[in-house]
mmCIF file with all atom_site columns, C-alpha atoms in Angstrom:
data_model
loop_
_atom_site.group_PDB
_atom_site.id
_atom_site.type_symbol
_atom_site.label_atom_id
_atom_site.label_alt_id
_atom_site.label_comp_id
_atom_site.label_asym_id
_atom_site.label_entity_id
_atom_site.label_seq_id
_atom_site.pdbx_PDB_ins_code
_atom_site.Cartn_x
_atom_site.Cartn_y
_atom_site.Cartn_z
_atom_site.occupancy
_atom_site.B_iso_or_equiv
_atom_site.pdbx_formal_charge
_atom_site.auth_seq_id
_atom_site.auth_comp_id
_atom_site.auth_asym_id
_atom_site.auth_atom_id
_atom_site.pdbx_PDB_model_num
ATOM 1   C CA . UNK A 1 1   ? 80.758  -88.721  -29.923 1.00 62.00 ? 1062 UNK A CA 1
ATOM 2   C CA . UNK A 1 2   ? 83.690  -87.128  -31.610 1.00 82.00 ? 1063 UNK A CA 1
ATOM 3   C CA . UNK A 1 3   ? 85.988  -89.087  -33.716 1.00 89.00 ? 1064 UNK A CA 1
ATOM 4   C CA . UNK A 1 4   ? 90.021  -88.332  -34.370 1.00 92.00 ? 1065 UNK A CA 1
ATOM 5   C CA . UNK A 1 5   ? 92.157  -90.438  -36.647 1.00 94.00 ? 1066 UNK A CA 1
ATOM 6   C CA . UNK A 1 6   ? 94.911  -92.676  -34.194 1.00 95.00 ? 1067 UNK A CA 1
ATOM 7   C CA . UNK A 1 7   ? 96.472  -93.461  -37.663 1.00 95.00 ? 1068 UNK A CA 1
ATOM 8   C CA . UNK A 1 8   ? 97.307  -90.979  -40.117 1.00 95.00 ? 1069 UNK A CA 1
ATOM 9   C CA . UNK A 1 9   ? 100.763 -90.644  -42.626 1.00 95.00 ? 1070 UNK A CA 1
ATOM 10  C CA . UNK A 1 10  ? 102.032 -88.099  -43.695 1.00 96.00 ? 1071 UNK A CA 1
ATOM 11  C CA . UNK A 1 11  ? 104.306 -87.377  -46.703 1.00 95.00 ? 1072 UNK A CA 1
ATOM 12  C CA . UNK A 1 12  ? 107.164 -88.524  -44.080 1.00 93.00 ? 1073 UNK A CA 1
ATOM 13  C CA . UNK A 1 13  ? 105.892 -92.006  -44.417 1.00 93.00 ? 1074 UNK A CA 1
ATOM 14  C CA . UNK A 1 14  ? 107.978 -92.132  -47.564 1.00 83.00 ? 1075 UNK A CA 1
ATOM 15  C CA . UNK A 1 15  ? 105.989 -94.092  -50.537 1.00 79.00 ? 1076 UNK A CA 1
ATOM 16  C CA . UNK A 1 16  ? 103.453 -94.182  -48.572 1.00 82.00 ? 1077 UNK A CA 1
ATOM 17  C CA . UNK A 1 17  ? 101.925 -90.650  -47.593 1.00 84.00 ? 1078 UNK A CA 1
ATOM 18  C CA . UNK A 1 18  ? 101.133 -88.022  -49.687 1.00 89.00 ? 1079 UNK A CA 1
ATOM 19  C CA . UNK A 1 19  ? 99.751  -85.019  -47.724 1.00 95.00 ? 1080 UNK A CA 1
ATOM 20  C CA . UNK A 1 20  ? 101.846 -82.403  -45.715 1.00 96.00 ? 1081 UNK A CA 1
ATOM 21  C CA . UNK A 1 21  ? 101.133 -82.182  -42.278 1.00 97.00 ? 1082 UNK A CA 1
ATOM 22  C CA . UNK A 1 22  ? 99.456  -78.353  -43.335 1.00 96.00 ? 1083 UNK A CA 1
ATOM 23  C CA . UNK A 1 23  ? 96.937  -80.224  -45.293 1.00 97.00 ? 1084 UNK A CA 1
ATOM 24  C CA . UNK A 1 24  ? 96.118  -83.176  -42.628 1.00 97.00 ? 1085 UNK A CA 1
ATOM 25  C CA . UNK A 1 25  ? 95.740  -80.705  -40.121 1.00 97.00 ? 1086 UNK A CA 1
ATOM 26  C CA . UNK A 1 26  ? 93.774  -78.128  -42.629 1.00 97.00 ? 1087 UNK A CA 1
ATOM 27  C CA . UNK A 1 27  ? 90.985  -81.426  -42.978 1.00 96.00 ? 1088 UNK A CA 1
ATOM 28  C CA . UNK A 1 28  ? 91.002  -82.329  -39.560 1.00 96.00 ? 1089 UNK A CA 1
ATOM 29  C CA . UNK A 1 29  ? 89.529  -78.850  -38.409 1.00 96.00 ? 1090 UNK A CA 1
ATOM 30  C CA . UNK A 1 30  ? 87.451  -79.105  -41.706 1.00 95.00 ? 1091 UNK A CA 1
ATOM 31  C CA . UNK A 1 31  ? 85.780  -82.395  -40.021 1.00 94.00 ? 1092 UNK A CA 1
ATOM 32  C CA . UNK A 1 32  ? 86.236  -81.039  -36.598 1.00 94.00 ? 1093 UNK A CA 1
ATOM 33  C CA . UNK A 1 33  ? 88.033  -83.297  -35.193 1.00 95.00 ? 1094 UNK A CA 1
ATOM 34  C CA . UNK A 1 34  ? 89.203  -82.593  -31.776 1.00 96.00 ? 1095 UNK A CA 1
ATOM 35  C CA . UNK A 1 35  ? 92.508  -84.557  -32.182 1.00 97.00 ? 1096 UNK A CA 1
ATOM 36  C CA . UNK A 1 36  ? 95.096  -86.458  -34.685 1.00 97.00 ? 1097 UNK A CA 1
ATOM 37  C CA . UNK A 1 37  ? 97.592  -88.986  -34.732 1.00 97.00 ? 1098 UNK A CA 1
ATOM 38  C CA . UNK A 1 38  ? 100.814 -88.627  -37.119 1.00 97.00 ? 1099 UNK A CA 1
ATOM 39  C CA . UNK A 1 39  ? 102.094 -92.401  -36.893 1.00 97.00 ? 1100 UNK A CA 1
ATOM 40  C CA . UNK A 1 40  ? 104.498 -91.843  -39.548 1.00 96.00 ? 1101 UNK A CA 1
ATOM 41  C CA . UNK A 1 41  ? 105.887 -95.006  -40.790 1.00 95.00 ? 1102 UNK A CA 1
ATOM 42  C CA . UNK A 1 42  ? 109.034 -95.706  -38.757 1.00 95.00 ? 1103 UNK A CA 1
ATOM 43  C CA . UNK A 1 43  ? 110.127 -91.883  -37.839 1.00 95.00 ? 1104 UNK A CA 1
ATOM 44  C CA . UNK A 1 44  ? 109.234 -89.046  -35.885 1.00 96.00 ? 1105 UNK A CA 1
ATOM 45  C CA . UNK A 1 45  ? 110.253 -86.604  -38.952 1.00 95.00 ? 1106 UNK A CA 1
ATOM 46  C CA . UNK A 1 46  ? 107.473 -84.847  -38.807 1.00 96.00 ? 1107 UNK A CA 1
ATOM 47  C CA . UNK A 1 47  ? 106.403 -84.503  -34.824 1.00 96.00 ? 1108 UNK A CA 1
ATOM 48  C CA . UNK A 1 48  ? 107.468 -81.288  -34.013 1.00 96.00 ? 1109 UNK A CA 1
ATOM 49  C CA . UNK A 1 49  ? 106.162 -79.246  -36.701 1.00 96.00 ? 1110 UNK A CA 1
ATOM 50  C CA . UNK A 1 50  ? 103.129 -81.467  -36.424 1.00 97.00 ? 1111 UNK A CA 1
ATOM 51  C CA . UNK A 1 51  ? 102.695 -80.690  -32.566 1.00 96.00 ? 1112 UNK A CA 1
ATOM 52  C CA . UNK A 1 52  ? 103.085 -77.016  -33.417 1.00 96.00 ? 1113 UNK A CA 1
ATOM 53  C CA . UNK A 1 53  ? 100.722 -76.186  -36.216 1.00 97.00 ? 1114 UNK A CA 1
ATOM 54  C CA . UNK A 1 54  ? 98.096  -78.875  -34.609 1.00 97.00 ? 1115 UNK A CA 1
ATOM 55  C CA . UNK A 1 55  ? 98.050  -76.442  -31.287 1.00 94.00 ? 1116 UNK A CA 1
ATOM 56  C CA . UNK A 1 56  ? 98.082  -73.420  -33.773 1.00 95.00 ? 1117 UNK A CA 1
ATOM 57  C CA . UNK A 1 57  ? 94.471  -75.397  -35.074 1.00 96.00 ? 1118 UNK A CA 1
ATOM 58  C CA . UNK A 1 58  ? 93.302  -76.211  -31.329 1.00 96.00 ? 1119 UNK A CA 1
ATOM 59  C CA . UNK A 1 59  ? 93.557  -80.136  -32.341 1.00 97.00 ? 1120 UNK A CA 1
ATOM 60  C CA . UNK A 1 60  ? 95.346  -81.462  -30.026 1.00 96.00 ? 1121 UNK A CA 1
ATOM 61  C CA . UNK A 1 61  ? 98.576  -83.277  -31.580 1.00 97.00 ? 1122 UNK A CA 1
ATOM 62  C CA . UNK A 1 62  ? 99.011  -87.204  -30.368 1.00 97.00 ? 1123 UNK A CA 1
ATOM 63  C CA . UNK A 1 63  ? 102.757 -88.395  -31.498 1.00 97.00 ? 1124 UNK A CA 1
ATOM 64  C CA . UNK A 1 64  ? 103.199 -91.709  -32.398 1.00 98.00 ? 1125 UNK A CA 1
ATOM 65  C CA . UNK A 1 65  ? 104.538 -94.109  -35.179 1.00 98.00 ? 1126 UNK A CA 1
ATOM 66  C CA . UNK A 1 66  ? 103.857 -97.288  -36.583 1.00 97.00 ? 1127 UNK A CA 1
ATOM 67  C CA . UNK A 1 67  ? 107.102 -99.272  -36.469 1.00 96.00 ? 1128 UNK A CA 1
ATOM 68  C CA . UNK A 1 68  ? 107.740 -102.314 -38.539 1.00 95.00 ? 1129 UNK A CA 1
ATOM 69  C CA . UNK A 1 69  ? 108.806 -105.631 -36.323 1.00 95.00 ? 1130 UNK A CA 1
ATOM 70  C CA . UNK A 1 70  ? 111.576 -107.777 -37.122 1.00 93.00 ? 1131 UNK A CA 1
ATOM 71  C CA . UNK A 1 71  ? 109.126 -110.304 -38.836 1.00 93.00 ? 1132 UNK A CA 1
ATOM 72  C CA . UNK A 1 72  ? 107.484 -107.212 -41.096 1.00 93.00 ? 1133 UNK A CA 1
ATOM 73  C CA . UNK A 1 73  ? 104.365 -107.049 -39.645 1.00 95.00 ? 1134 UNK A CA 1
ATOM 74  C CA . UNK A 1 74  ? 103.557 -103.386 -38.139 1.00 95.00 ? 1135 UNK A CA 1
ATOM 75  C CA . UNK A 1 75  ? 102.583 -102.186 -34.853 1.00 96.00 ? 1136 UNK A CA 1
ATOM 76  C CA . UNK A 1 76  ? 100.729 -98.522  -34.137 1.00 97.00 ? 1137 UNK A CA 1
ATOM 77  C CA . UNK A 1 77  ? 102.622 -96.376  -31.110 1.00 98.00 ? 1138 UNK A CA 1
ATOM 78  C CA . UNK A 1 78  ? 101.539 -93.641  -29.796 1.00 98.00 ? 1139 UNK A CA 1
ATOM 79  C CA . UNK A 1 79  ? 103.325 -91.491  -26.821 1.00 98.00 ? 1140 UNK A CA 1
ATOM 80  C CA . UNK A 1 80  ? 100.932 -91.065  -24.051 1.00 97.00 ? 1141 UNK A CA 1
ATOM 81  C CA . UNK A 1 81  ? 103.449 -89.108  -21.981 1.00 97.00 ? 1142 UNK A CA 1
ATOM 82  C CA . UNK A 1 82  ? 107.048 -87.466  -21.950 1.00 97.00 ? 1143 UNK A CA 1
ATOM 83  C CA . UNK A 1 83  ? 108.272 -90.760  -20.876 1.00 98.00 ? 1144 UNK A CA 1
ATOM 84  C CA . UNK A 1 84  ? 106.408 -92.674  -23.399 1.00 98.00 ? 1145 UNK A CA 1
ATOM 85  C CA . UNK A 1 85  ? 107.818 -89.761  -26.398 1.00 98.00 ? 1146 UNK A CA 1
ATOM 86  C CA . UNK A 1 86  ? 110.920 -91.193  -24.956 1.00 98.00 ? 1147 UNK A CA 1
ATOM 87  C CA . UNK A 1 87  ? 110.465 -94.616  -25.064 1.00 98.00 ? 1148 UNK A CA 1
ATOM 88  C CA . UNK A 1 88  ? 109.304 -94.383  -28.611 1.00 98.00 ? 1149 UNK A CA 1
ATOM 89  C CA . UNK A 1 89  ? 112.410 -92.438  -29.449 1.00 97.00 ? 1150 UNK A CA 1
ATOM 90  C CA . UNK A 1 90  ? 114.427 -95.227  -28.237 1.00 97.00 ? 1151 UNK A CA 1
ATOM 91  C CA . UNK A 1 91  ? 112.397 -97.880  -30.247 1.00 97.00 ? 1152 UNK A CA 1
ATOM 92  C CA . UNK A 1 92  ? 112.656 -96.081  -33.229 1.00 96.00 ? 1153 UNK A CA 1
ATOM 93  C CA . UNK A 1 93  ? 116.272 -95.704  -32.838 1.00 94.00 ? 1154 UNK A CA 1
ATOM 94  C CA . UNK A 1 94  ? 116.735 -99.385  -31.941 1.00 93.00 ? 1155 UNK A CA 1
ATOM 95  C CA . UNK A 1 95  ? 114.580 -100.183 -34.907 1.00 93.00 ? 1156 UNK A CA 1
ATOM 96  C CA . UNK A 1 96  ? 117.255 -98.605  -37.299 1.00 87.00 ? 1157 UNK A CA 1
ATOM 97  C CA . UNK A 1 97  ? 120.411 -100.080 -35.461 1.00 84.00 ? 1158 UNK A CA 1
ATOM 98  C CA . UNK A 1 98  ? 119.093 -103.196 -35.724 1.00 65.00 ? 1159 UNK A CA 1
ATOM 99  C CA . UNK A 1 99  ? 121.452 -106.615 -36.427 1.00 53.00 ? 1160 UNK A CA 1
ATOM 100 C CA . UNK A 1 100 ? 121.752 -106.087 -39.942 1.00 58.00 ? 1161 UNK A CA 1
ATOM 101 C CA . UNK A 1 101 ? 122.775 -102.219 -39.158 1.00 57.00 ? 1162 UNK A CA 1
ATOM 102 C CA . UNK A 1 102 ? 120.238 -101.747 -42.032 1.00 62.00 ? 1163 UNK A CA 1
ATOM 103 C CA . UNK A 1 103 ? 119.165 -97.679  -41.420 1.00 65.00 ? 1164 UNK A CA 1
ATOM 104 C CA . UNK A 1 104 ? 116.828 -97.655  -44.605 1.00 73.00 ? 1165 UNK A CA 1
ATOM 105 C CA . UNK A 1 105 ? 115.114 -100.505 -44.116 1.00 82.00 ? 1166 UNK A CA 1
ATOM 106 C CA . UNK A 1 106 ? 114.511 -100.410 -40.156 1.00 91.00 ? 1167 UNK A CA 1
ATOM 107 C CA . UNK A 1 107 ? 112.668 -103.720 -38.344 1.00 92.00 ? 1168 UNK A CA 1
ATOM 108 C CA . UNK A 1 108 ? 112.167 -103.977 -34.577 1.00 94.00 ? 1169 UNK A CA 1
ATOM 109 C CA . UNK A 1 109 ? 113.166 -106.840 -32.333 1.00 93.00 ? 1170 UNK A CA 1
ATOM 110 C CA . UNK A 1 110 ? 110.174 -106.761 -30.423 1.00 94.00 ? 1171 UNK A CA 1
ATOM 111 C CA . UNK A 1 111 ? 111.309 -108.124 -27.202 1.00 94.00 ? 1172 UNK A CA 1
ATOM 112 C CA . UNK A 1 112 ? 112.494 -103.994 -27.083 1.00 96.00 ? 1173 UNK A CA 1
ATOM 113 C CA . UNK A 1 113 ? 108.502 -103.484 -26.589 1.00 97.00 ? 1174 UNK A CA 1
ATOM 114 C CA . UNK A 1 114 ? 108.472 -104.874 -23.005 1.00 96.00 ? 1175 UNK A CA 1
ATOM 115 C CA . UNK A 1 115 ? 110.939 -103.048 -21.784 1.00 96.00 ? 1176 UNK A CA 1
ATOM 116 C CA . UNK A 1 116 ? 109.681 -99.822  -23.544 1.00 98.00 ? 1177 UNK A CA 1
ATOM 117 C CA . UNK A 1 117 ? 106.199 -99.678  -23.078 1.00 98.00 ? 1178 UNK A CA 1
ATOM 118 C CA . UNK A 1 118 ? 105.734 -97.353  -20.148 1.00 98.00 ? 1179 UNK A CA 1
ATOM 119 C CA . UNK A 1 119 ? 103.717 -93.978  -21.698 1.00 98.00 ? 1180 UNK A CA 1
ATOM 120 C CA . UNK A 1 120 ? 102.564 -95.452  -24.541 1.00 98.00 ? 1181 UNK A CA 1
ATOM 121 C CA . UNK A 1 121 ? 99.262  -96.603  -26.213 1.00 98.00 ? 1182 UNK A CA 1
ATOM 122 C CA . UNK A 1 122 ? 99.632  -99.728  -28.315 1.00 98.00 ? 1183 UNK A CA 1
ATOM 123 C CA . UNK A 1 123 ? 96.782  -100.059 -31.743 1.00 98.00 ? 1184 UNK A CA 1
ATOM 124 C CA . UNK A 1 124 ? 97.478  -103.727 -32.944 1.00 96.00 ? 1185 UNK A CA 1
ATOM 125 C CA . UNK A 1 125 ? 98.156  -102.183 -36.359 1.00 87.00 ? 1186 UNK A CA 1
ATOM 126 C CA . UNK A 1 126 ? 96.948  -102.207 -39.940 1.00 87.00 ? 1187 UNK A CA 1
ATOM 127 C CA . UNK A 1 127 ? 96.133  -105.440 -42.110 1.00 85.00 ? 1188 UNK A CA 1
ATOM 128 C CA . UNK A 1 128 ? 100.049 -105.548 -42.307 1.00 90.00 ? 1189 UNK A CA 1
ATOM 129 C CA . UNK A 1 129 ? 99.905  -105.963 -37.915 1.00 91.00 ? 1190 UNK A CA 1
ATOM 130 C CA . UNK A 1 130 ? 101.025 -109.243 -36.845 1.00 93.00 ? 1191 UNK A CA 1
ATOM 131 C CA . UNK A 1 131 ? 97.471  -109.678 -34.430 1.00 96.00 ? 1192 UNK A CA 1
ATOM 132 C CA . UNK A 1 132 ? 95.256  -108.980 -38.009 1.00 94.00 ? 1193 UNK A CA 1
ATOM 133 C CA . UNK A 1 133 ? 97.508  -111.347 -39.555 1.00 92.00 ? 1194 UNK A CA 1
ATOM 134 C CA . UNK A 1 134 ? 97.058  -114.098 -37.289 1.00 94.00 ? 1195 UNK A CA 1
ATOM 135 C CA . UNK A 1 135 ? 93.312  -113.468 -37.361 1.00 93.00 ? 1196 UNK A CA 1
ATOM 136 C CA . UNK A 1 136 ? 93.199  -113.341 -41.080 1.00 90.00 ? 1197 UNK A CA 1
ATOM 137 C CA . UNK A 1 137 ? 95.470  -116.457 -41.743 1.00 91.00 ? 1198 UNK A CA 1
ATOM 138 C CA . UNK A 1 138 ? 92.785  -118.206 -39.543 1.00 92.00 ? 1199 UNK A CA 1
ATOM 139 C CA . UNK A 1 139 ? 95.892  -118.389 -36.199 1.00 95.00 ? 1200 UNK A CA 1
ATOM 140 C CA . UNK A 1 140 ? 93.296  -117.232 -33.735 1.00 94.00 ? 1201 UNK A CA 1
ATOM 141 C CA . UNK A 1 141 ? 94.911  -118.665 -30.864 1.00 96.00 ? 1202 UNK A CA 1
ATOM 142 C CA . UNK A 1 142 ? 98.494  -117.285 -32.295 1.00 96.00 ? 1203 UNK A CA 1
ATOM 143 C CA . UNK A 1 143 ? 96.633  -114.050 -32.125 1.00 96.00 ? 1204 UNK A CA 1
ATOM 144 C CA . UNK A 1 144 ? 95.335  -114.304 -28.704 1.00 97.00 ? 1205 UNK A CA 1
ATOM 145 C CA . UNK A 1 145 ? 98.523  -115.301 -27.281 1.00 97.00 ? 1206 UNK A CA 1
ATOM 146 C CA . UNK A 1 146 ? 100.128 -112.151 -28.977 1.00 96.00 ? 1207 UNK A CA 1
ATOM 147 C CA . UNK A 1 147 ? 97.127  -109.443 -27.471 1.00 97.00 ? 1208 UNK A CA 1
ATOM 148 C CA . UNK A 1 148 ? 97.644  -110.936 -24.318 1.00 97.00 ? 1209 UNK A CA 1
ATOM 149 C CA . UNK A 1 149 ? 101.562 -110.671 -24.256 1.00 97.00 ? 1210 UNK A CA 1
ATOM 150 C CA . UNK A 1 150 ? 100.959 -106.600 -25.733 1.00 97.00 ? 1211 UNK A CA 1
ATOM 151 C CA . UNK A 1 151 ? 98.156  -106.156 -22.907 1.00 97.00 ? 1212 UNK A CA 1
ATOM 152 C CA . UNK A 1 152 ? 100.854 -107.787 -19.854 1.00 97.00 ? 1213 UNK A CA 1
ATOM 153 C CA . UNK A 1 153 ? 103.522 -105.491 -20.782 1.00 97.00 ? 1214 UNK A CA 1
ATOM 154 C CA . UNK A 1 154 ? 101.545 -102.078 -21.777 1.00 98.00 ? 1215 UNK A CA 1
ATOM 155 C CA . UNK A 1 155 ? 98.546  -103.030 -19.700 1.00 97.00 ? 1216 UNK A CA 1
ATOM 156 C CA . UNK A 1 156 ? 95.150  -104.117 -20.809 1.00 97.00 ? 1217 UNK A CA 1
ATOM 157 C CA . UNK A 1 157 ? 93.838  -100.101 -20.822 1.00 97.00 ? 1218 UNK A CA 1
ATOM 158 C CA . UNK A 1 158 ? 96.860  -99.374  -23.126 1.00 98.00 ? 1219 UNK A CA 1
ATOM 159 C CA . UNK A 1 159 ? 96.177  -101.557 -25.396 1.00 98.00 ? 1220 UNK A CA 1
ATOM 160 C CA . UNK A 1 160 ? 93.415  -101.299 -28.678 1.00 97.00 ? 1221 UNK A CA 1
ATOM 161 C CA . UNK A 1 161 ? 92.951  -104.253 -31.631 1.00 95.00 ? 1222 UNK A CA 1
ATOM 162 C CA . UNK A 1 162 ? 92.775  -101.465 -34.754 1.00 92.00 ? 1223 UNK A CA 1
ATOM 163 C CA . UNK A 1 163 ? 89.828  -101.884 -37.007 1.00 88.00 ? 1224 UNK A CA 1
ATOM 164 C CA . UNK A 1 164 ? 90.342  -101.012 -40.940 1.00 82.00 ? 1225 UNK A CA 1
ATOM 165 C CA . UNK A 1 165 ? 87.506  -101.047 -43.230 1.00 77.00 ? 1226 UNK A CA 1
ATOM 166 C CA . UNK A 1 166 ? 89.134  -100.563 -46.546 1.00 72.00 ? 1227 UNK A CA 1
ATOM 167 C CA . UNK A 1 167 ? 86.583  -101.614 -48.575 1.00 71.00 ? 1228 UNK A CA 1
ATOM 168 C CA . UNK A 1 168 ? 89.130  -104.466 -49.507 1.00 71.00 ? 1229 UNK A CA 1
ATOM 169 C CA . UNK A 1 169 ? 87.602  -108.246 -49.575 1.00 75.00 ? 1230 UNK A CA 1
ATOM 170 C CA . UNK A 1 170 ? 87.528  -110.025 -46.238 1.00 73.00 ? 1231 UNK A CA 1
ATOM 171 C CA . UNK A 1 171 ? 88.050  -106.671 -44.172 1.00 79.00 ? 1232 UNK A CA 1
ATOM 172 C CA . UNK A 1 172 ? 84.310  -107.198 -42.804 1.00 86.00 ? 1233 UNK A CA 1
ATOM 173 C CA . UNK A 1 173 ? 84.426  -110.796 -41.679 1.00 85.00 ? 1234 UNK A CA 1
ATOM 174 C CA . UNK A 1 174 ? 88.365  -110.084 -40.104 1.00 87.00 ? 1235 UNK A CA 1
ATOM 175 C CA . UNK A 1 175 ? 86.735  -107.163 -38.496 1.00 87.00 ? 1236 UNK A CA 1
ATOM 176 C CA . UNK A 1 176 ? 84.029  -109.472 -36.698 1.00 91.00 ? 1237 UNK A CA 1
ATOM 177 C CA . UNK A 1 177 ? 86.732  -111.517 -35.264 1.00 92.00 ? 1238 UNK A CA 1
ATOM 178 C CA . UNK A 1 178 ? 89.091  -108.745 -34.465 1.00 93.00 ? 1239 UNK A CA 1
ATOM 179 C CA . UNK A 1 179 ? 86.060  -107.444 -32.209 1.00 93.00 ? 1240 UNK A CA 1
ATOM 180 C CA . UNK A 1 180 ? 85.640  -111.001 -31.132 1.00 95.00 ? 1241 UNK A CA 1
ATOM 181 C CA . UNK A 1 181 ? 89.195  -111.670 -30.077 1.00 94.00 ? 1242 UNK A CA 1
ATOM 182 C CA . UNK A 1 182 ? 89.090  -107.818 -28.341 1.00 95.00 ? 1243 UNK A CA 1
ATOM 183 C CA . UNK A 1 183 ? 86.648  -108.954 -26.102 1.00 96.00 ? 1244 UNK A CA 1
ATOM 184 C CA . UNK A 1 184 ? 87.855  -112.462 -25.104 1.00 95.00 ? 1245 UNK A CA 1
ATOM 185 C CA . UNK A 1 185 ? 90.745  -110.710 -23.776 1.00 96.00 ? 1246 UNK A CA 1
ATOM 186 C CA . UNK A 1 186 ? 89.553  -107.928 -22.443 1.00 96.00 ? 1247 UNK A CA 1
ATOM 187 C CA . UNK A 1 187 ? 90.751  -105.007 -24.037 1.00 96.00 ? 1248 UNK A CA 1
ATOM 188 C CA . UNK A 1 188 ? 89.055  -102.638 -26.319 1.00 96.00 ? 1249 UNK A CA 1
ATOM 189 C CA . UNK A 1 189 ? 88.965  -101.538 -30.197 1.00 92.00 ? 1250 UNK A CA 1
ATOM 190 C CA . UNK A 1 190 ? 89.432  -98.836  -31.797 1.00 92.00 ? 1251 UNK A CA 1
ATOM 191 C CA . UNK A 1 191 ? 88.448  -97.323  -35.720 1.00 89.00 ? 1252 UNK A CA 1
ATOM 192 C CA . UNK A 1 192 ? 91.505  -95.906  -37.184 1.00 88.00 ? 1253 UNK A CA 1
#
């Protein structure tokens, strides 16, 4: 089974990436990976050059973005299909229009994701996602009810609970229930 990264940053995840999209690319055909994801943190900055030299490689190039919420937690996007590039577009763009008109610090009211979620994938995000949260702060039930609302409006195939092993203390035992949670509601998980 061949892996590829759903979650990847890129220097366009400002203070947060380091690597150019050449050298992402350049270690994904070094580990033959058959595809990438650039979720850049809250932009699309760097999608088209991304799409372009990923083709040049023969990986194929997944778009997508991990958008911060209005609460701060993070969600993982990624566009499925034209319409879901364009639904993510318009997310984005809400993101940084939001009530506070805010543009450098951009947080999502995500009652946007319902009506937005047609063409794209949704990965519950990284220990900063409001599902790994709720699982870590012991909020199982908060959690539950939150995977179920993502898997109503994207639909339960379009839907993944993200699993980061970090090497960080408690990442193993939140992973177990992360699985666990997964599977009570019927969707499935993904490494990232």
């Amino acid at each position: 089974m061949k892996y590829a990264e759903l979650h990847c940053h890129s220097y366009y995840s400002f203070h947060e990436g380091a690597s150019s999209i050449g050298e992402l690319l350049a270690r994904a055909k070094e580990m033959n990976y058959p595809a990438l994801a650039l979720t850049d943190h809250d932009n699309l900055c760097g999608a088209m050059e991304f799409a372009q030299a990923a083709a040049s490689l023969d990986i194929q190039p997944i778009t997508g973005a991990e958008v911060t919420l209005a609460d701060g937690s993070h969600l993982t996007l990624l566009a499925q299909t034209r319409r879901g590039y364009s639904n993510l577009c318009n997310l984005i763009t809400a993101s940084r229009m939001g009530a506070d008109g805010n543009r450098r610090d951009p947080r999502l009211n995500p009652a946007l994701l319902r009506e937005h979620a047609e063409g794209l994938v949704l990965l519950t995000g990284c220990s900063k996602g409001r599902v790994p949260g709720l699982v870590a702060s012991g909020r199982v039930n908060d959690a539950e009810a939150e995977l179920r609302s993502y898997a109503e409006w994207f639909g339960i195939e379009n839907v993944f609970v993200e699993l980061q092993q970090n090497l960080v203390y408690g990442d193993t035992p939140k992973i177990t229930r992360l699985a666990r949670l997964a599977r009570a509601v019927g969707v499935e998980v993904v490494a990232t």
